[in-house]
Structures are given as C-alpha cells and as structure tokens.
Amino acid sequence: MFKHLLSSIGFNGMTVDTLVARSQFDRHEHVTGIVRIERDDHHIDHIELTLIERVPNHDETSEFATYDRVLEKLSLTDNGDDIPFSFPVPARIQSLEHEFVIMTQLFIDGSVDASDEDYIQFI
C-alpha cells in the first residue's frame, strides 16, 4: 500500500540498473559497464558510482560483521539512458577473498534517490 502511495505521488518512478561487463575482473584491467536509467519527469542532480570492499570486522563490541571500505568513487555525467563507465582496479585491495560491491546512486531533485548494488570479484 505504501509503495503504491509513493508511486502515485511520483516517488520511485526512476530506476537505475548497473550492468557490469563481467562478474570477474583481473586486478590489472579496468572495471567497465553501463549505468542504465529508466526515467520519469524528475531531474537527476548527479550520478555516483562507488566501489566498496566489505572487510570483516574483528571488533567484538560491534554488532556488524563487516564494514565498508571505499576503494573508488566516480561521478558520472547524465548524458542519456545508458551511461558508460570505466575505472582501474584499485591497487589497495586488502584481500581478493573479500566481497566487492559497486553501488550506484542517482541523486534526484524533489524525489527519492534511486540506487543499485552489484557484486563483482577480482582474480
């Protein structure tokens, strides 16, 4: 019911899907793909891609099993419905065994921001 109410007043109308070229990347190449946007009438203020390494949290006083470590952050120009991106694999990865996530965020004027998460691996 609440989801339908948000849609009826223009929230959640715009969606984003990050399509990476592959799910595995060699440490010596670029992560590539496109950000696909389904638009509505709202204006996109800016688009941000963040590569995150999920690191095990060994702090016994914490309630969180992992913490997010930002490895790379890109700002993309809104130039259409399919926006290409490319960035080198960062050299400062702690461990190839960790979980890696590309988080995409559309910052939308006057609406709820749209986001997407995609998991990738480095070999």
Short mmCIF file of N, CA and C in Angstrom, two decimals:
data_model
loop_
_atom_site.label_atom_id
_atom_site.label_comp_id
_atom_site.label_asym_id
_atom_site.label_seq_id
_atom_site.Cartn_x
_atom_site.Cartn_y
_atom_site.Cartn_z
N MET A 1 0.82 -1.19 0.00
CA MET A 1 0.00 0.00 0.00
C MET A 1 0.87 1.25 0.00
N PHE A 2 1.87 1.31 0.91
CA PHE A 2 2.74 2.48 1.00
C PHE A 2 3.53 2.66 -0.30
N LYS A 3 3.98 1.54 -0.89
CA LYS A 3 4.72 1.60 -2.15
C LYS A 3 3.87 2.20 -3.25
N HIS A 4 2.59 1.82 -3.31
CA HIS A 4 1.68 2.38 -4.32
C HIS A 4 1.45 3.87 -4.08
N LEU A 5 1.36 4.28 -2.81
CA LEU A 5 1.19 5.69 -2.49
C LEU A 5 2.40 6.49 -2.96
N LEU A 6 3.60 5.98 -2.71
CA LEU A 6 4.81 6.68 -3.16
C LEU A 6 4.83 6.80 -4.67
N SER A 7 4.48 5.73 -5.38
CA SER A 7 4.45 5.77 -6.83
C SER A 7 3.44 6.77 -7.34
N SER A 8 2.30 6.86 -6.69
CA SER A 8 1.24 7.75 -7.16
C SER A 8 1.61 9.22 -7.02
N ILE A 9 2.55 9.55 -6.11
CA ILE A 9 2.94 10.96 -5.98
C ILE A 9 4.32 11.20 -6.61
N GLY A 10 4.76 10.26 -7.42
CA GLY A 10 5.97 10.47 -8.19
C GLY A 10 7.25 9.93 -7.59
N PHE A 11 7.20 9.25 -6.48
CA PHE A 11 8.40 8.66 -5.88
C PHE A 11 8.60 7.27 -6.46
N ASN A 12 9.84 6.86 -6.52
CA ASN A 12 10.22 5.54 -7.05
C ASN A 12 9.88 5.37 -8.52
N GLY A 13 9.69 6.48 -9.24
CA GLY A 13 9.39 6.39 -10.66
C GLY A 13 10.63 6.15 -11.50
N MET A 14 11.78 6.65 -11.05
CA MET A 14 13.01 6.50 -11.80
C MET A 14 13.78 5.31 -11.22
N THR A 15 14.34 4.49 -12.10
CA THR A 15 15.11 3.33 -11.64
C THR A 15 16.48 3.34 -12.29
N VAL A 16 17.42 2.68 -11.63
CA VAL A 16 18.79 2.58 -12.14
C VAL A 16 19.22 1.12 -12.06
N ASP A 17 19.94 0.67 -13.09
CA ASP A 17 20.50 -0.68 -13.11
C ASP A 17 21.93 -0.58 -13.62
N THR A 18 22.86 -1.04 -12.83
CA THR A 18 24.27 -1.02 -13.23
C THR A 18 24.59 -2.36 -13.87
N LEU A 19 25.03 -2.32 -15.11
CA LEU A 19 25.35 -3.54 -15.85
C LEU A 19 26.86 -3.59 -16.06
N VAL A 20 27.53 -4.45 -15.28
CA VAL A 20 28.98 -4.59 -15.43
C VAL A 20 29.27 -5.55 -16.58
N ALA A 21 30.40 -5.34 -17.25
CA ALA A 21 30.74 -6.15 -18.42
C ALA A 21 30.87 -7.63 -18.06
N ARG A 22 31.41 -7.90 -16.87
CA ARG A 22 31.56 -9.28 -16.39
C ARG A 22 31.43 -9.27 -14.88
N SER A 23 31.34 -10.44 -14.29
CA SER A 23 31.27 -10.51 -12.83
C SER A 23 32.66 -10.67 -12.20
N GLN A 24 33.67 -11.02 -13.02
CA GLN A 24 35.04 -11.17 -12.53
C GLN A 24 35.98 -10.30 -13.35
N PHE A 25 36.90 -9.63 -12.65
CA PHE A 25 37.88 -8.79 -13.32
C PHE A 25 39.27 -9.12 -12.79
N ASP A 26 40.24 -9.11 -13.70
CA ASP A 26 41.63 -9.26 -13.31
C ASP A 26 42.09 -7.97 -12.63
N ARG A 27 43.00 -8.10 -11.69
CA ARG A 27 43.47 -6.92 -10.94
C ARG A 27 44.19 -5.90 -11.81
N HIS A 28 44.58 -6.28 -13.03
CA HIS A 28 45.36 -5.37 -13.88
C HIS A 28 44.53 -4.80 -15.03
N GLU A 29 43.24 -4.87 -14.95
CA GLU A 29 42.40 -4.31 -16.00
C GLU A 29 41.43 -3.29 -15.44
N HIS A 30 40.55 -2.80 -16.28
CA HIS A 30 39.54 -1.82 -15.87
C HIS A 30 38.20 -2.51 -15.64
N VAL A 31 37.48 -2.05 -14.63
CA VAL A 31 36.09 -2.46 -14.43
C VAL A 31 35.26 -1.58 -15.37
N THR A 32 34.47 -2.22 -16.23
CA THR A 32 33.69 -1.48 -17.22
C THR A 32 32.24 -1.92 -17.19
N GLY A 33 31.38 -1.06 -17.71
CA GLY A 33 29.97 -1.37 -17.81
C GLY A 33 29.17 -0.13 -18.18
N ILE A 34 27.86 -0.22 -17.97
CA ILE A 34 26.99 0.92 -18.21
C ILE A 34 26.02 1.08 -17.05
N VAL A 35 25.59 2.29 -16.85
CA VAL A 35 24.52 2.59 -15.91
C VAL A 35 23.28 2.85 -16.76
N ARG A 36 22.27 2.00 -16.60
CA ARG A 36 21.03 2.13 -17.38
C ARG A 36 19.97 2.79 -16.50
N ILE A 37 19.36 3.84 -17.03
CA ILE A 37 18.38 4.62 -16.27
C ILE A 37 17.02 4.55 -16.96
N GLU A 38 15.99 4.21 -16.19
CA GLU A 38 14.60 4.36 -16.65
C GLU A 38 14.09 5.63 -16.02
N ARG A 39 13.74 6.58 -16.85
CA ARG A 39 13.46 7.94 -16.40
C ARG A 39 11.99 8.20 -16.13
N ASP A 40 11.78 9.24 -15.32
CA ASP A 40 10.46 9.85 -15.17
C ASP A 40 10.66 11.35 -15.38
N ASP A 41 9.80 12.17 -14.82
CA ASP A 41 9.88 13.61 -15.05
C ASP A 41 10.87 14.35 -14.16
N HIS A 42 11.48 13.67 -13.20
CA HIS A 42 12.39 14.34 -12.27
C HIS A 42 13.77 14.55 -12.90
N HIS A 43 14.47 15.55 -12.42
CA HIS A 43 15.82 15.88 -12.89
C HIS A 43 16.86 15.15 -12.03
N ILE A 44 17.84 14.54 -12.67
CA ILE A 44 18.94 13.90 -11.95
C ILE A 44 19.98 14.97 -11.65
N ASP A 45 20.25 15.18 -10.37
CA ASP A 45 21.25 16.17 -9.96
C ASP A 45 22.65 15.66 -10.27
N HIS A 46 22.95 14.44 -9.85
CA HIS A 46 24.21 13.81 -10.23
C HIS A 46 24.15 12.30 -10.01
N ILE A 47 25.13 11.60 -10.60
CA ILE A 47 25.20 10.14 -10.55
C ILE A 47 26.55 9.78 -9.94
N GLU A 48 26.51 8.85 -9.00
CA GLU A 48 27.74 8.47 -8.30
C GLU A 48 27.88 6.95 -8.28
N LEU A 49 29.07 6.47 -8.65
CA LEU A 49 29.42 5.06 -8.56
C LEU A 49 30.48 4.91 -7.48
N THR A 50 30.31 3.93 -6.60
CA THR A 50 31.27 3.70 -5.53
C THR A 50 31.64 2.23 -5.49
N LEU A 51 32.93 1.93 -5.54
CA LEU A 51 33.41 0.56 -5.38
C LEU A 51 33.77 0.36 -3.93
N ILE A 52 33.15 -0.65 -3.32
CA ILE A 52 33.32 -0.91 -1.89
C ILE A 52 33.89 -2.30 -1.67
N GLU A 53 34.82 -2.39 -0.73
CA GLU A 53 35.33 -3.68 -0.27
C GLU A 53 34.72 -3.94 1.10
N ARG A 54 34.01 -5.05 1.25
CA ARG A 54 33.42 -5.41 2.54
C ARG A 54 34.46 -6.18 3.34
N VAL A 55 34.92 -5.57 4.40
CA VAL A 55 36.02 -6.09 5.20
C VAL A 55 35.47 -6.69 6.49
N PRO A 56 35.93 -7.89 6.88
CA PRO A 56 35.47 -8.46 8.15
C PRO A 56 35.80 -7.53 9.32
N ASN A 57 34.85 -7.39 10.21
CA ASN A 57 35.01 -6.53 11.38
C ASN A 57 35.37 -7.42 12.58
N HIS A 58 36.57 -7.26 13.08
CA HIS A 58 37.04 -8.08 14.20
C HIS A 58 36.79 -7.43 15.55
N ASP A 59 36.07 -6.34 15.56
CA ASP A 59 35.74 -5.64 16.81
C ASP A 59 34.60 -6.39 17.49
N GLU A 60 34.88 -7.05 18.59
CA GLU A 60 33.87 -7.86 19.28
C GLU A 60 32.76 -7.03 19.91
N THR A 61 32.98 -5.74 20.08
CA THR A 61 31.94 -4.87 20.66
C THR A 61 30.97 -4.36 19.60
N SER A 62 31.27 -4.61 18.34
CA SER A 62 30.42 -4.13 17.24
C SER A 62 29.33 -5.15 16.92
N GLU A 63 28.19 -4.66 16.48
CA GLU A 63 27.09 -5.53 16.06
C GLU A 63 27.19 -5.89 14.58
N PHE A 64 28.17 -5.34 13.88
CA PHE A 64 28.29 -5.54 12.44
C PHE A 64 29.43 -6.50 12.13
N ALA A 65 29.15 -7.48 11.29
CA ALA A 65 30.15 -8.48 10.92
C ALA A 65 31.18 -7.93 9.94
N THR A 66 30.80 -6.93 9.16
CA THR A 66 31.71 -6.32 8.19
C THR A 66 31.58 -4.80 8.24
N TYR A 67 32.55 -4.14 7.64
CA TYR A 67 32.43 -2.70 7.42
C TYR A 67 32.82 -2.42 5.98
N ASP A 68 32.29 -1.33 5.43
CA ASP A 68 32.53 -0.97 4.04
C ASP A 68 33.73 -0.05 3.93
N ARG A 69 34.64 -0.42 3.06
CA ARG A 69 35.83 0.38 2.78
C ARG A 69 35.74 0.88 1.34
N VAL A 70 35.66 2.19 1.16
CA VAL A 70 35.53 2.78 -0.18
C VAL A 70 36.89 2.70 -0.88
N LEU A 71 36.88 2.06 -2.07
CA LEU A 71 38.10 1.92 -2.86
C LEU A 71 38.16 2.92 -4.00
N GLU A 72 37.01 3.24 -4.56
CA GLU A 72 36.95 4.12 -5.73
C GLU A 72 35.60 4.81 -5.74
N LYS A 73 35.60 6.07 -6.17
CA LYS A 73 34.34 6.81 -6.28
C LYS A 73 34.39 7.62 -7.58
N LEU A 74 33.33 7.48 -8.38
CA LEU A 74 33.23 8.19 -9.66
C LEU A 74 31.96 9.02 -9.70
N SER A 75 32.07 10.19 -10.29
CA SER A 75 30.88 10.97 -10.62
C SER A 75 30.69 10.88 -12.12
N LEU A 76 29.48 10.54 -12.54
CA LEU A 76 29.19 10.39 -13.96
C LEU A 76 28.31 11.54 -14.44
N THR A 77 28.47 11.89 -15.70
CA THR A 77 27.65 12.92 -16.32
C THR A 77 26.39 12.27 -16.86
N ASP A 78 25.25 12.88 -16.58
CA ASP A 78 23.97 12.37 -17.10
C ASP A 78 23.87 12.75 -18.57
N ASN A 79 24.24 11.79 -19.44
CA ASN A 79 24.20 12.07 -20.87
C ASN A 79 23.40 11.01 -21.63
N GLY A 80 22.31 10.56 -21.05
CA GLY A 80 21.45 9.60 -21.73
C GLY A 80 20.99 8.49 -20.82
N ASP A 81 20.29 7.53 -21.41
CA ASP A 81 19.73 6.44 -20.64
C ASP A 81 20.75 5.33 -20.35
N ASP A 82 21.77 5.19 -21.18
CA ASP A 82 22.85 4.23 -20.98
C ASP A 82 24.16 4.99 -20.88
N ILE A 83 24.73 5.05 -19.69
CA ILE A 83 25.92 5.85 -19.44
C ILE A 83 27.10 4.91 -19.18
N PRO A 84 28.11 4.91 -20.06
CA PRO A 84 29.25 4.01 -19.86
C PRO A 84 30.14 4.48 -18.71
N PHE A 85 30.82 3.51 -18.08
CA PHE A 85 31.80 3.84 -17.05
C PHE A 85 32.98 2.90 -17.16
N SER A 86 34.11 3.34 -16.65
CA SER A 86 35.33 2.55 -16.62
C SER A 86 36.24 3.12 -15.55
N PHE A 87 36.83 2.23 -14.75
CA PHE A 87 37.83 2.67 -13.78
C PHE A 87 38.80 1.52 -13.53
N PRO A 88 40.08 1.86 -13.25
CA PRO A 88 41.05 0.80 -12.99
C PRO A 88 40.77 0.11 -11.66
N VAL A 89 41.14 -1.15 -11.59
CA VAL A 89 41.02 -1.87 -10.32
C VAL A 89 42.02 -1.25 -9.34
N PRO A 90 41.55 -0.79 -8.19
CA PRO A 90 42.45 -0.15 -7.24
C PRO A 90 43.53 -1.11 -6.72
N ALA A 91 44.73 -0.59 -6.55
CA ALA A 91 45.84 -1.41 -6.07
C ALA A 91 45.74 -1.69 -4.57
N ARG A 92 44.92 -0.93 -3.86
CA ARG A 92 44.89 -1.04 -2.39
C ARG A 92 43.84 -2.01 -1.85
N ILE A 93 43.47 -3.02 -2.64
CA ILE A 93 42.56 -4.06 -2.17
C ILE A 93 43.25 -4.83 -1.04
N GLN A 94 42.54 -5.04 0.07
CA GLN A 94 43.14 -5.76 1.20
C GLN A 94 43.22 -7.26 0.94
N SER A 95 42.15 -7.84 0.37
CA SER A 95 42.15 -9.28 0.12
C SER A 95 41.18 -9.60 -1.01
N LEU A 96 41.60 -10.46 -1.93
CA LEU A 96 40.73 -10.89 -3.02
C LEU A 96 39.58 -11.76 -2.51
N GLU A 97 39.69 -12.25 -1.28
CA GLU A 97 38.65 -13.09 -0.69
C GLU A 97 37.46 -12.28 -0.17
N HIS A 98 37.61 -10.97 -0.04
CA HIS A 98 36.52 -10.13 0.46
C HIS A 98 35.42 -9.98 -0.58
N GLU A 99 34.29 -9.48 -0.15
CA GLU A 99 33.17 -9.19 -1.02
C GLU A 99 33.34 -7.77 -1.56
N PHE A 100 33.06 -7.59 -2.87
CA PHE A 100 33.19 -6.28 -3.51
C PHE A 100 31.85 -5.89 -4.12
N VAL A 101 31.48 -4.64 -3.94
CA VAL A 101 30.18 -4.15 -4.38
C VAL A 101 30.37 -2.84 -5.14
N ILE A 102 29.69 -2.73 -6.28
CA ILE A 102 29.58 -1.44 -6.96
C ILE A 102 28.22 -0.88 -6.59
N MET A 103 28.23 0.25 -5.91
CA MET A 103 26.98 0.92 -5.53
C MET A 103 26.77 2.11 -6.47
N THR A 104 25.59 2.17 -7.06
CA THR A 104 25.24 3.27 -7.96
C THR A 104 24.12 4.06 -7.32
N GLN A 105 24.27 5.36 -7.31
CA GLN A 105 23.27 6.24 -6.68
C GLN A 105 22.92 7.36 -7.65
N LEU A 106 21.61 7.50 -7.93
CA LEU A 106 21.11 8.66 -8.66
C LEU A 106 20.59 9.64 -7.63
N PHE A 107 21.12 10.84 -7.64
CA PHE A 107 20.63 11.88 -6.75
C PHE A 107 19.61 12.68 -7.54
N ILE A 108 18.33 12.59 -7.13
CA ILE A 108 17.21 13.10 -7.91
C ILE A 108 16.58 14.28 -7.19
N ASP A 109 16.44 15.39 -7.91
CA ASP A 109 15.81 16.58 -7.34
C ASP A 109 14.34 16.31 -7.04
N GLY A 110 13.89 16.59 -5.83
CA GLY A 110 12.48 16.51 -5.46
C GLY A 110 11.90 15.12 -5.43
N SER A 111 12.72 14.10 -5.25
CA SER A 111 12.21 12.73 -5.23
C SER A 111 13.14 11.86 -4.40
N VAL A 112 12.74 10.60 -4.23
CA VAL A 112 13.58 9.63 -3.54
C VAL A 112 14.71 9.22 -4.48
N ASP A 113 15.94 9.21 -3.99
CA ASP A 113 17.09 8.82 -4.80
C ASP A 113 16.98 7.34 -5.17
N ALA A 114 17.38 7.02 -6.41
CA ALA A 114 17.38 5.64 -6.88
C ALA A 114 18.78 5.07 -6.69
N SER A 115 18.86 3.76 -6.37
CA SER A 115 20.17 3.15 -6.17
C SER A 115 20.17 1.71 -6.65
N ASP A 116 21.38 1.17 -6.80
CA ASP A 116 21.56 -0.21 -7.25
C ASP A 116 22.87 -0.72 -6.66
N GLU A 117 22.95 -2.02 -6.40
CA GLU A 117 24.18 -2.66 -5.92
C GLU A 117 24.46 -3.88 -6.77
N ASP A 118 25.72 -4.03 -7.19
CA ASP A 118 26.14 -5.18 -7.97
C ASP A 118 27.42 -5.74 -7.37
N TYR A 119 27.48 -7.05 -7.23
CA TYR A 119 28.64 -7.72 -6.65
C TYR A 119 29.58 -8.16 -7.77
N ILE A 120 30.87 -7.93 -7.56
CA ILE A 120 31.89 -8.36 -8.52
C ILE A 120 33.01 -9.05 -7.77
N GLN A 121 33.88 -9.73 -8.53
CA GLN A 121 35.04 -10.41 -7.94
C GLN A 121 36.29 -9.98 -8.69
N PHE A 122 37.41 -10.02 -7.99
CA PHE A 122 38.71 -9.76 -8.60
C PHE A 122 39.54 -11.02 -8.51
N ILE A 123 40.26 -11.30 -9.59
CA ILE A 123 41.10 -12.51 -9.64
C ILE A 123 42.54 -12.13 -9.94
#
